[in-house]
């Protein structure tokens, strides 16, 4: 591939007069849906008009957004935002808007990563998560007791609890099962 076809990690897409898009990296024709997927996957590309050589990436990305908004389902851009955005064109503040929107989106992405990390970290220290793990261990011990020592399907044959606690749990479950059996016998008579 020629150096002019790919500059760094940026994939060059050529748009021809017949509206066809040509990916110079994969040597294949693609659609706007392909470009939308490439964008979601973080692939950097530049769309060039094949005839004039002009960079038309902005127009193509705008077209993808319009197609996504028109495709039905839930719309991401509220009408009030669109009205405000249109009102900014020709305004003395117009030159500041692109920088402001880029910063806002970057802050949103940063906060999203922080929230995801905080959620992942909190699961490890969450008492409810620990309780769920203990319940799962007890369920596994009960299943093993019913299966006469054989591990249940899909269960780990060596559960995580400490050996002395495992024995206590099994003894407790056996006592509870015996008590339940006594109550069932009384009800059956």
Short mmCIF file of C-alpha atoms in Angstrom, two decimals:
data_model
loop_
_atom_site.label_atom_id
_atom_site.label_comp_id
_atom_site.label_asym_id
_atom_site.label_seq_id
_atom_site.Cartn_x
_atom_site.Cartn_y
_atom_site.Cartn_z
CA UNK A 1 0.00 0.00 0.00
CA UNK A 2 1.33 3.43 -0.86
CA UNK A 3 2.21 5.81 1.96
CA UNK A 4 -0.33 8.28 0.62
CA UNK A 5 -3.06 5.69 1.18
CA UNK A 6 -2.40 5.36 4.90
CA UNK A 7 -0.86 8.07 7.05
CA UNK A 8 0.20 6.62 10.41
CA UNK A 9 -2.68 4.65 11.89
CA UNK A 10 -5.32 6.67 10.05
CA UNK A 11 -7.19 4.64 7.46
CA UNK A 12 -8.03 6.55 4.28
CA UNK A 13 -11.52 6.13 2.90
CA UNK A 14 -12.18 7.46 -0.59
CA UNK A 15 -15.65 8.66 -1.51
CA UNK A 16 -16.48 8.48 -5.18
CA UNK A 17 -19.06 10.50 -7.11
CA UNK A 18 -21.39 7.49 -7.20
CA UNK A 19 -21.56 7.73 -3.36
CA UNK A 20 -19.49 4.60 -2.90
CA UNK A 21 -16.94 4.50 -0.11
CA UNK A 22 -13.67 2.66 -0.68
CA UNK A 23 -11.51 1.51 2.25
CA UNK A 24 -7.92 1.75 1.00
CA UNK A 25 -6.66 -0.35 3.93
CA UNK A 26 -8.82 -3.41 3.20
CA UNK A 27 -9.18 -2.68 -0.54
CA UNK A 28 -12.94 -3.05 -0.36
CA UNK A 29 -16.08 -1.00 -0.73
CA UNK A 30 -17.84 -0.23 2.53
CA UNK A 31 -21.00 1.50 3.76
CA UNK A 32 -21.77 4.18 6.30
CA UNK A 33 -22.70 1.36 8.69
CA UNK A 34 -19.14 0.05 8.38
CA UNK A 35 -17.79 3.51 9.17
CA UNK A 36 -20.10 3.78 12.20
CA UNK A 37 -18.80 0.42 13.45
CA UNK A 38 -15.20 1.49 12.85
CA UNK A 39 -15.89 4.63 14.90
CA UNK A 40 -17.40 2.59 17.76
CA UNK A 41 -14.31 0.36 17.70
CA UNK A 42 -11.99 3.36 17.93
CA UNK A 43 -10.56 2.99 14.41
CA UNK A 44 -9.27 6.34 13.18
CA UNK A 45 -10.13 7.11 9.57
CA UNK A 46 -10.23 10.06 7.20
CA UNK A 47 -12.71 10.34 4.34
CA UNK A 48 -11.35 11.97 1.21
CA UNK A 49 -13.35 13.03 -1.84
CA UNK A 50 -11.80 10.93 -4.63
CA UNK A 51 -12.19 13.63 -7.26
CA UNK A 52 -11.15 16.81 -5.41
CA UNK A 53 -9.01 15.31 -2.65
CA UNK A 54 -10.89 17.37 -0.04
CA UNK A 55 -11.25 16.03 3.48
CA UNK A 56 -14.98 15.32 3.96
CA UNK A 57 -14.71 13.36 7.23
CA UNK A 58 -16.84 15.93 9.09
CA UNK A 59 -19.69 15.68 6.59
CA UNK A 60 -19.62 11.87 6.63
CA UNK A 61 -19.61 11.70 10.45
CA UNK A 62 -22.49 14.18 10.55
CA UNK A 63 -24.35 12.02 8.03
CA UNK A 64 -23.79 8.94 10.23
CA UNK A 65 -25.21 10.82 13.24
CA UNK A 66 -28.24 11.90 11.21
CA UNK A 67 -28.81 8.34 10.01
CA UNK A 68 -28.55 7.03 13.59
CA UNK A 69 -30.98 9.68 14.85
CA UNK A 70 -33.45 8.93 12.04
CA UNK A 71 -33.20 5.15 12.36
CA UNK A 72 -35.87 5.09 15.04
CA UNK A 73 -35.50 3.71 18.50
CA UNK A 74 -34.15 6.14 21.03
CA UNK A 75 -32.67 9.40 19.90
CA UNK A 76 -29.55 10.62 21.67
CA UNK A 77 -29.76 14.31 20.81
CA UNK A 78 -32.69 16.07 22.50
CA UNK A 79 -34.61 18.66 20.50
CA UNK A 80 -33.67 21.43 22.95
CA UNK A 81 -29.97 20.64 22.45
CA UNK A 82 -30.38 20.69 18.66
CA UNK A 83 -32.20 24.04 18.86
CA UNK A 84 -29.44 25.49 21.06
CA UNK A 85 -26.77 24.14 18.74
CA UNK A 86 -28.43 25.64 15.66
CA UNK A 87 -28.81 28.93 17.56
CA UNK A 88 -25.04 29.02 18.10
CA UNK A 89 -24.29 29.18 14.37
CA UNK A 90 -23.41 32.76 13.48
CA UNK A 91 -23.23 33.66 17.17
CA UNK A 92 -20.11 35.39 18.47
CA UNK A 93 -19.50 32.32 20.69
CA UNK A 94 -19.54 29.90 17.73
CA UNK A 95 -15.76 29.49 17.65
CA UNK A 96 -15.70 28.34 21.28
CA UNK A 97 -18.41 25.68 20.95
CA UNK A 98 -16.34 22.92 19.26
CA UNK A 99 -13.64 23.13 21.95
CA UNK A 100 -16.29 23.19 24.70
CA UNK A 101 -18.09 20.16 23.26
CA UNK A 102 -14.81 18.22 22.92
CA UNK A 103 -13.89 18.99 26.54
CA UNK A 104 -17.37 18.03 27.74
CA UNK A 105 -17.23 14.71 25.90
CA UNK A 106 -13.76 14.00 27.29
CA UNK A 107 -14.99 14.70 30.83
CA UNK A 108 -17.96 12.42 30.21
CA UNK A 109 -15.65 9.60 29.05
CA UNK A 110 -13.32 10.14 32.03
CA UNK A 111 -16.25 10.06 34.48
CA UNK A 112 -17.63 6.95 32.79
CA UNK A 113 -14.29 5.18 33.31
CA UNK A 114 -14.14 6.33 36.95
CA UNK A 115 -17.69 5.06 37.57
CA UNK A 116 -16.89 1.70 35.98
CA UNK A 117 -13.73 1.34 38.08
CA UNK A 118 -15.53 2.41 41.27
CA UNK A 119 -18.26 -0.15 40.59
CA UNK A 120 -15.74 -2.91 39.97
CA UNK A 121 -13.80 -1.96 43.11
CA UNK A 122 -16.94 -1.78 45.25
CA UNK A 123 -18.04 -5.27 44.25
CA UNK A 124 -14.85 -6.63 45.79
CA UNK A 125 -15.50 -4.88 49.14
CA UNK A 126 -19.28 -5.06 49.12
CA UNK A 127 -20.67 -7.06 52.07
CA UNK A 128 -23.60 -8.19 49.92
CA UNK A 129 -21.18 -9.65 47.37
CA UNK A 130 -19.40 -11.50 50.19
CA UNK A 131 -22.76 -12.77 51.48
CA UNK A 132 -23.64 -14.00 47.99
CA UNK A 133 -20.31 -15.87 47.86
CA UNK A 134 -21.03 -17.47 51.25
CA UNK A 135 -24.53 -18.45 50.12
CA UNK A 136 -23.09 -20.00 46.99
CA UNK A 137 -20.56 -21.95 49.07
CA UNK A 138 -23.36 -23.20 51.36
CA UNK A 139 -25.48 -24.16 48.35
CA UNK A 140 -22.54 -26.03 46.88
CA UNK A 141 -21.92 -27.82 50.20
CA UNK A 142 -25.58 -28.80 50.41
CA UNK A 143 -25.53 -30.08 46.85
CA UNK A 144 -22.45 -32.15 47.59
CA UNK A 145 -24.08 -33.58 50.72
CA UNK A 146 -27.12 -34.64 48.69
CA UNK A 147 -24.96 -36.11 45.97
CA UNK A 148 -23.13 -38.35 48.49
CA UNK A 149 -19.86 -36.53 48.15
CA UNK A 150 -19.94 -36.16 44.36
CA UNK A 151 -19.56 -32.60 43.09
CA UNK A 152 -22.64 -31.18 41.42
CA UNK A 153 -22.59 -30.61 37.67
CA UNK A 154 -20.82 -27.41 36.79
CA UNK A 155 -19.66 -26.87 40.35
CA UNK A 156 -16.06 -26.71 41.47
CA UNK A 157 -15.19 -29.94 43.34
CA UNK A 158 -12.95 -27.98 45.75
CA UNK A 159 -15.01 -25.05 47.10
CA UNK A 160 -13.28 -21.94 48.38
CA UNK A 161 -14.27 -21.98 52.12
CA UNK A 162 -11.74 -23.00 54.73
CA UNK A 163 -11.74 -26.76 55.50
CA UNK A 164 -12.92 -26.37 59.12
CA UNK A 165 -15.73 -24.00 58.13
CA UNK A 166 -16.83 -26.35 55.34
CA UNK A 167 -17.27 -29.16 57.83
CA UNK A 168 -19.25 -26.91 60.18
CA UNK A 169 -21.51 -25.81 57.31
CA UNK A 170 -22.16 -29.38 56.23
CA UNK A 171 -22.91 -30.48 59.80
CA UNK A 172 -25.26 -27.55 60.24
CA UNK A 173 -27.01 -28.36 56.94
CA UNK A 174 -27.33 -32.03 57.92
CA UNK A 175 -28.93 -31.04 61.26
CA UNK A 176 -31.32 -28.71 59.47
CA UNK A 177 -32.21 -31.42 56.95
CA UNK A 178 -32.84 -33.93 59.75
CA UNK A 179 -35.09 -31.43 61.53
CA UNK A 180 -36.98 -30.79 58.31
CA UNK A 181 -37.38 -34.53 57.75
CA UNK A 182 -38.86 -34.89 61.26
CA UNK A 183 -41.36 -32.13 60.52
CA UNK A 184 -42.30 -33.75 57.19
CA UNK A 185 -42.80 -37.10 58.95
CA UNK A 186 -45.14 -35.44 61.49
CA UNK A 187 -47.13 -33.81 58.71
CA UNK A 188 -47.41 -37.10 56.85
CA UNK A 189 -49.00 -38.88 59.86
#
